[in-house]
Amino acid sequence: MAGIVYCKKGVMLEVEKWFHNRWFGNTHRVRCHTYAYIGWLRGGHLLLKYHNLHKDRDEYHHRIYDPATGEEVLHEVLERYQFPVFSEVLDELEYLSRNL
């Protein structure tokens, strides 16, 4: 699943998710195994990244960038349970872009 969400103040969020489909008896399960949320200013710098795109898929990264310079100001490695859902990423983007 992939797409771009156009937000207020020229903020965009690129969303990419990859899934596994499995059957367990009569139950069909779909589970996301790879994620990427990348937020940036249209024609400008990155604002944030959440992803597990490195070789170790159990390593979840959160990065925040200075909207004026594009410099990374935070990089932390998260556990799977700490990885945000879509609405939480949108909330964080709104917070990061509040002074634009």
Backbone as a printed PyTorch tensor [residue, N CA C, xyz], in Angstrom:
tensor([[[  0.8570,  -1.1420,   0.0000],
         [  0.0000,   0.0000,   0.0000],
         [  0.9130,   1.2180,   0.0000]],

        [[  0.6220,   2.1760,  -0.8660],
         [  1.4790,   3.3550,  -0.9360],
         [  0.6730,   4.5490,  -1.4150]],

        [[  1.0820,   5.7200,  -0.9540],
         [  0.4320,   6.9390,  -1.4010],
         [  1.0110,   8.1470,  -0.7060]],

        [[  0.5250,   9.3080,  -1.1190],
         [  0.9470,  10.5700,  -0.5210],
         [ -0.2830,  11.2740,   0.0260]],

        [[ -0.1650,  11.7450,   1.2560],
         [ -1.2240,  12.5060,   1.9070],
         [ -0.8000,  13.9680,   1.8880]],

        [[ -1.6500,  14.8210,   1.3340],
         [ -1.3700,  16.2540,   1.2760],
         [ -2.0350,  16.9190,   2.4740]],

        [[ -1.2330,  17.5590,   3.3040],
         [ -1.7000,  18.1570,   4.5530],
         [ -1.6750,  19.6800,   4.4520]],

        [[ -2.0540,  20.3320,   5.5350],
         [ -2.0280,  21.7990,   5.6090],
         [ -0.5930,  22.3190,   5.5140]],

        [[ -0.4760,  23.5890,   5.1610],
         [  0.7980,  24.3200,   5.1510],
         [  1.8440,  23.7130,   4.2190]],

        [[  1.4080,  23.0180,   3.1700],
         [  2.3500,  22.4420,   2.2200],
         [  3.0850,  21.2200,   2.7200]],

        [[  2.5750,  20.5950,   3.7810],
         [  3.1980,  19.3900,   4.3360],
         [  2.6530,  18.1700,   3.5990]],

        [[  3.5270,  17.2450,   3.2790],
         [  3.1410,  16.0030,   2.6170],
         [  3.6610,  14.8200,   3.4240]],

        [[  2.9040,  13.7360,   3.3950],
         [  3.3090,  12.5050,   4.0670],
         [  3.2590,  11.3690,   3.0670]],

        [[  4.4200,  10.7800,   2.8120],
         [  4.5040,   9.5930,   1.9680],
         [  4.3440,   8.3750,   2.8660]],

        [[  3.4440,   7.4840,   2.4790],
         [  3.1500,   6.2880,   3.2670],
         [  3.4120,   5.0670,   2.3980]],

        [[  4.1880,   4.1270,   2.9190],
         [  4.4070,   2.8470,   2.2470],
         [  4.3270,   1.7480,   3.2900]],

        [[  3.5420,   0.7140,   2.9830],
         [  3.4150,  -0.4350,   3.8800],
         [  3.3930,  -1.7020,   3.0320]],

        [[  4.1060,  -2.7120,   3.5010],
         [  4.1410,  -4.0060,   2.8390],
         [  3.5590,  -5.0440,   3.7950]],

        [[  2.7700,  -5.9740,   3.2360],
         [  2.0130,  -6.9140,   4.0580],
         [  2.3180,  -8.3640,   3.7050]],

        [[  2.1260,  -9.2330,   4.7050],
         [  2.0930, -10.6810,   4.5110],
         [  0.6450, -11.1230,   4.6440]],

        [[  0.2190, -12.0240,   3.7770],
         [ -1.0970, -12.6450,   3.8950],
         [ -0.8870, -14.0980,   4.2670]],

        [[ -1.5590, -14.5390,   5.3150],
         [ -1.4040, -15.9280,   5.7540],
         [ -2.7430, -16.4910,   6.1870]],

        [[ -2.8790, -17.7690,   5.9650],
         [ -4.0510, -18.4960,   6.4600],
         [ -3.6350, -19.3450,   7.6440]],

        [[ -4.4200, -19.2960,   8.6950],
         [ -4.2560, -20.1420,   9.8730],
         [ -5.5720, -20.8820,  10.0440]],

        [[ -5.6170, -22.0960,   9.5060],
         [ -6.8940, -22.8180,   9.5040],
         [ -7.8720, -22.0760,   8.6130]],

        [[ -9.0080, -21.6920,   9.1710],
         [-10.0230, -20.9500,   8.4170],
         [ -9.8940, -19.4350,   8.5730]],

        [[ -8.8290, -18.9960,   9.2190],
         [ -8.6620, -17.5690,   9.4910],
         [ -7.5880, -16.9720,   8.5850]],

        [[ -7.9740, -15.9290,   7.8910],
         [ -7.0320, -15.2150,   7.0310],
         [ -6.4750, -14.0350,   7.8170]],

        [[ -5.1480, -13.9320,   7.9040],
         [ -4.5110, -12.8420,   8.6370],
         [ -3.6320, -12.0290,   7.6970]],

        [[ -3.7280, -10.7450,   7.8560],
         [ -2.8880,  -9.8140,   7.1080],
         [ -2.0780,  -9.0400,   8.1370]],

        [[ -0.7700,  -9.0380,   7.9680],
         [  0.0880,  -8.3310,   8.9160],
         [  1.1080,  -7.4960,   8.1490]],

        [[  1.2340,  -6.2730,   8.5690],
         [  2.2210,  -5.3820,   7.9640],
         [  3.6040,  -5.7440,   8.4970]],

        [[  4.5670,  -5.8870,   7.6060],
         [  5.9210,  -6.2590,   8.0370],
         [  6.9540,  -5.1690,   7.7610]],

        [[  6.6620,  -4.2570,   6.8480],
         [  7.6040,  -3.1950,   6.5280],
         [  6.8370,  -1.8790,   6.4000]],

        [[  7.3730,  -0.8490,   7.0350],
         [  6.7000,   0.4420,   7.1070],
         [  7.6240,   1.5690,   6.6730]],

        [[  7.0240,   2.6160,   6.1380],
         [  7.7520,   3.8720,   5.9260],
         [  6.7510,   5.0180,   5.9260]],

        [[  6.9800,   5.9730,   6.7960],
         [  6.2520,   7.2400,   6.8160],
         [  7.3170,   8.3180,   6.6620]],

        [[  7.2050,   9.1300,   5.6100],
         [  8.1880,  10.1840,   5.3740],
         [  7.4340,  11.4900,   5.1580]],

        [[  7.6500,  12.4420,   6.0640],
         [  6.9770,  13.7320,   5.9790],
         [  7.9440,  14.8200,   5.5630]],

        [[  7.4900,  15.6880,   4.6710],
         [  8.3440,  16.7810,   4.2260],
         [  7.4930,  17.9740,   3.8110]],

        [[  8.1730,  19.0930,   3.6270],
         [  7.5340,  20.3040,   3.1300],
         [  7.6220,  20.3180,   1.6170]],

        [[  6.5290,  20.6200,   0.9580],
         [  6.5280,  20.6900,  -0.5000],
         [  7.5880,  21.6920,  -0.9560]],

        [[  8.5050,  21.2420,  -1.7930],
         [  9.5880,  22.0920,  -2.2730],
         [ 10.6200,  22.4300,  -1.2140]],

        [[ 10.5740,  21.7010,  -0.0960],
         [ 11.4850,  22.0350,   0.9920],
         [ 12.1320,  20.8130,   1.6060]],

        [[ 12.3010,  20.8720,   2.9050],
         [ 13.0660,  19.8730,   3.6360],
         [ 12.1910,  18.7840,   4.2450]],

        [[ 12.8630,  17.7160,   4.6390],
         [ 12.2090,  16.6620,   5.4080],
         [ 11.7720,  17.2040,   6.7600]],

        [[ 10.6930,  16.6200,   7.2990],
         [ 10.2460,  16.9270,   8.6570],
         [ 10.4220,  15.7320,   9.5770]],

        [[ 10.0560,  14.5500,   9.0820],
         [ 10.2020,  13.3500,   9.9090],
         [ 10.2610,  12.1090,   9.0510]],

        [[ 10.7800,  11.0470,   9.6450],
         [ 10.7640,   9.7080,   9.0480],
         [ 10.4910,   8.7040,  10.1560]],

        [[  9.6340,   7.7570,   9.8530],
         [  9.4730,   6.5460,  10.6460],
         [  9.6160,   5.4030,   9.6580]],

        [[ 10.4530,   4.4220,   9.9610],
         [ 10.5780,   3.3040,   9.0290],
         [ 11.3080,   2.1310,   9.6720]],

        [[ 11.1990,   1.0040,   9.0090],
         [ 12.0220,  -0.1680,   9.3320],
         [ 12.5790,  -0.7300,   8.0260]],

        [[ 13.2040,   0.1050,   7.2490],
         [ 13.6890,  -0.2520,   5.9140],
         [ 15.1090,  -0.7920,   5.8820]],

        [[ 15.7550,  -0.8950,   7.0270],
         [ 17.1100,  -1.4330,   7.0630],
         [ 17.0710,  -2.9600,   7.0250]],

        [[ 18.2340,  -3.5620,   6.9540],
         [ 18.3320,  -5.0210,   6.8530],
         [ 17.5830,  -5.7270,   7.9850]],

        [[ 17.7020,  -5.2050,   9.1970],
         [ 16.9990,  -5.7770,  10.3470],
         [ 15.6140,  -5.1460,  10.4280]],

        [[ 14.5830,  -5.8670,   9.9810],
         [ 13.2160,  -5.3390,   9.9430],
         [ 12.6200,  -5.1240,  11.3310]],

        [[ 13.2610,  -5.6440,  12.3680],
         [ 12.7810,  -5.4330,  13.7320],
         [ 13.3830,  -4.1760,  14.3530]],

        [[ 14.1040,  -3.4100,  13.5590],
         [ 14.7070,  -2.1650,  14.0260],
         [ 13.9160,  -1.0090,  13.4070]],

        [[ 13.1870,  -0.3010,  14.2520],
         [ 12.3060,   0.7720,  13.8080],
         [ 12.9620,   2.1170,  14.1070]],

        [[ 13.0600,   2.9620,  13.1020],
         [ 13.7520,   4.2400,  13.2370],
         [ 12.7710,   5.4020,  13.2300]],

        [[ 13.0630,   6.3830,  14.0580],
         [ 12.3140,   7.6400,  14.1130],
         [ 13.3310,   8.7580,  13.9680]],

        [[ 13.1100,   9.6010,  12.9760],
         [ 14.0060,  10.7330,  12.7430],
         [ 13.1760,  12.0060,  12.6240]],

        [[ 13.6870,  13.0760,  13.2030],
         [ 13.0620,  14.3930,  13.0770],
         [ 14.1050,  15.3410,  12.4970]],

        [[ 13.6460,  16.2280,  11.6060],
         [ 14.5260,  17.1640,  10.9110],
         [ 14.0990,  18.6000,  11.1890]],

        [[ 15.0690,  19.4920,  11.1980],
         [ 14.7980,  20.9180,  11.3330],
         [ 14.1430,  21.3930,  10.0330]],

        [[ 12.9200,  21.9440,  10.0850],
         [ 12.2400,  22.3410,   8.8520],
         [ 12.9520,  23.4610,   8.0910]],

        [[ 13.7440,  24.2630,   8.7780],
         [ 14.4400,  25.3760,   8.1190],
         [ 15.6940,  24.9270,   7.3850]],

        [[ 16.3940,  23.9240,   7.9280],
         [ 17.6870,  23.5250,   7.3600],
         [ 17.7020,  22.1170,   6.7770]],

        [[ 16.7570,  21.2750,   7.1930],
         [ 16.7630,  19.8790,   6.7680],
         [ 17.7190,  19.0100,   7.5570]],

        [[ 18.4070,  19.5940,   8.5450],
         [ 19.3410,  18.8130,   9.3640],
         [ 18.5900,  17.9000,  10.3240]],

        [[ 19.1190,  16.6960,  10.4740],
         [ 18.5290,  15.7570,  11.4230],
         [ 18.7800,  16.2540,  12.8460]],

        [[ 17.7110,  16.3460,  13.6470],
         [ 17.8510,  16.8060,  15.0300],
         [ 17.5490,  15.6960,  16.0340]],

        [[ 16.9710,  14.5930,  15.5700],
         [ 16.6950,  13.4600,  16.4500],
         [ 16.7460,  12.1820,  15.6340]],

        [[ 17.3940,  11.1720,  16.1890],
         [ 17.3480,   9.8230,  15.6240],
         [ 17.2720,   8.8630,  16.7870]],

        [[ 16.2070,   8.0940,  16.8220],
         [ 16.0630,   7.0940,  17.8720],
         [ 15.5890,   5.7900,  17.2540]],

        [[ 15.9830,   4.6960,  17.8760],
         [ 15.5510,   3.3680,  17.4530],
         [ 14.4390,   2.9380,  18.3970]],

        [[ 13.3340,   2.4900,  17.8110],
         [ 12.1460,   2.1190,  18.5710],
         [ 11.9180,   0.6190,  18.5360]],

        [[ 11.1500,   0.1430,  19.4860],
         [ 10.6320,  -1.2240,  19.4650],
         [  9.3490,  -1.2200,  18.6400]],

        [[  8.9370,  -2.3800,  18.1610],
         [  7.7260,  -2.4590,  17.3380],
         [  6.5180,  -1.8420,  18.0410]],

        [[  6.3610,  -2.1180,  19.3320],
         [  5.1900,  -1.6160,  20.0530],
         [  5.1980,  -0.0900,  20.1700]],

        [[  6.3570,   0.5500,  19.9650],
         [  6.4600,   2.0080,  20.0370],
         [  6.1830,   2.6800,  18.6960]],

        [[  6.1330,   1.9010,  17.6380],
         [  5.9440,   2.4670,  16.3070],
         [  4.5360,   3.0460,  16.2170]],

        [[  4.3950,   4.2820,  15.7460],
         [  3.0860,   4.9380,  15.7710],
         [  2.1370,   4.4210,  14.6970]],

        [[  0.8650,   4.5980,  14.9590],
         [ -0.1430,   4.3470,  13.9370],
         [ -0.2600,   5.6070,  13.0810]],

        [[ -0.9300,   5.4860,  11.9680],
         [ -1.0380,   6.5550,  10.9820],
         [ -1.4940,   7.8840,  11.6000]],

        [[ -2.5340,   7.8490,  12.4100],
         [ -3.0610,   9.0950,  12.9890],
         [ -2.0430,   9.7680,  13.9090]],

        [[ -1.2210,   8.9890,  14.5880],
         [ -0.1860,   9.5640,  15.4580],
         [  0.9060,  10.2550,  14.6410]],

        [[  1.2160,   9.6950,  13.4780],
         [  2.2020,  10.3370,  12.5940],
         [  1.6440,  11.6670,  12.0880]],

        [[  0.3610,  11.6790,  11.7160],
         [ -0.2610,  12.9340,  11.2840],
         [ -0.2480,  13.9760,  12.3990]],

        [[ -0.5280,  13.5450,  13.6240],
         [ -0.4900,  14.4680,  14.7680],
         [  0.9110,  15.0480,  14.9570]],

        [[  1.9290,  14.2040,  14.8180],
         [  3.3060,  14.6830,  14.9790],
         [  3.6810,  15.6620,  13.8690]],

        [[  3.2680,  15.3680,  12.6440],
         [  3.5310,  16.2970,  11.5380],
         [  2.8570,  17.6440,  11.7790]],

        [[  1.6320,  17.6040,  12.2850],
         [  0.9300,  18.8540,  12.5920],
         [  1.7020,  19.6490,  13.6470]],

        [[  2.1920,  18.9510,  14.6620],
         [  2.9730,  19.6120,  15.7120],
         [  4.2660,  20.2130,  15.1480]],

        [[  4.9740,  19.4460,  14.3220],
         [  6.2470,  19.9190,  13.7660],
         [  6.0670,  21.1100,  12.8300]],

        [[  4.9020,  21.2070,  12.2000],
         [  4.6730,  22.2860,  11.2330],
         [  3.8890,  23.4560,  11.8290]],

        [[  3.6720,  23.4690,  13.1300],
         [  2.8270,  24.4830,  13.7700],
         [  3.3400,  25.9070,  13.5750]],

        [[  4.6430,  26.0930,  13.4490],
         [  5.2120,  27.4450,  13.3340],
         [  5.5900,  27.8290,  11.9070]],

        [[  5.1480,  27.0710,  10.9460],
         [  5.5060,  27.3820,   9.5490],
         [  4.6460,  28.5070,   9.0040]]])
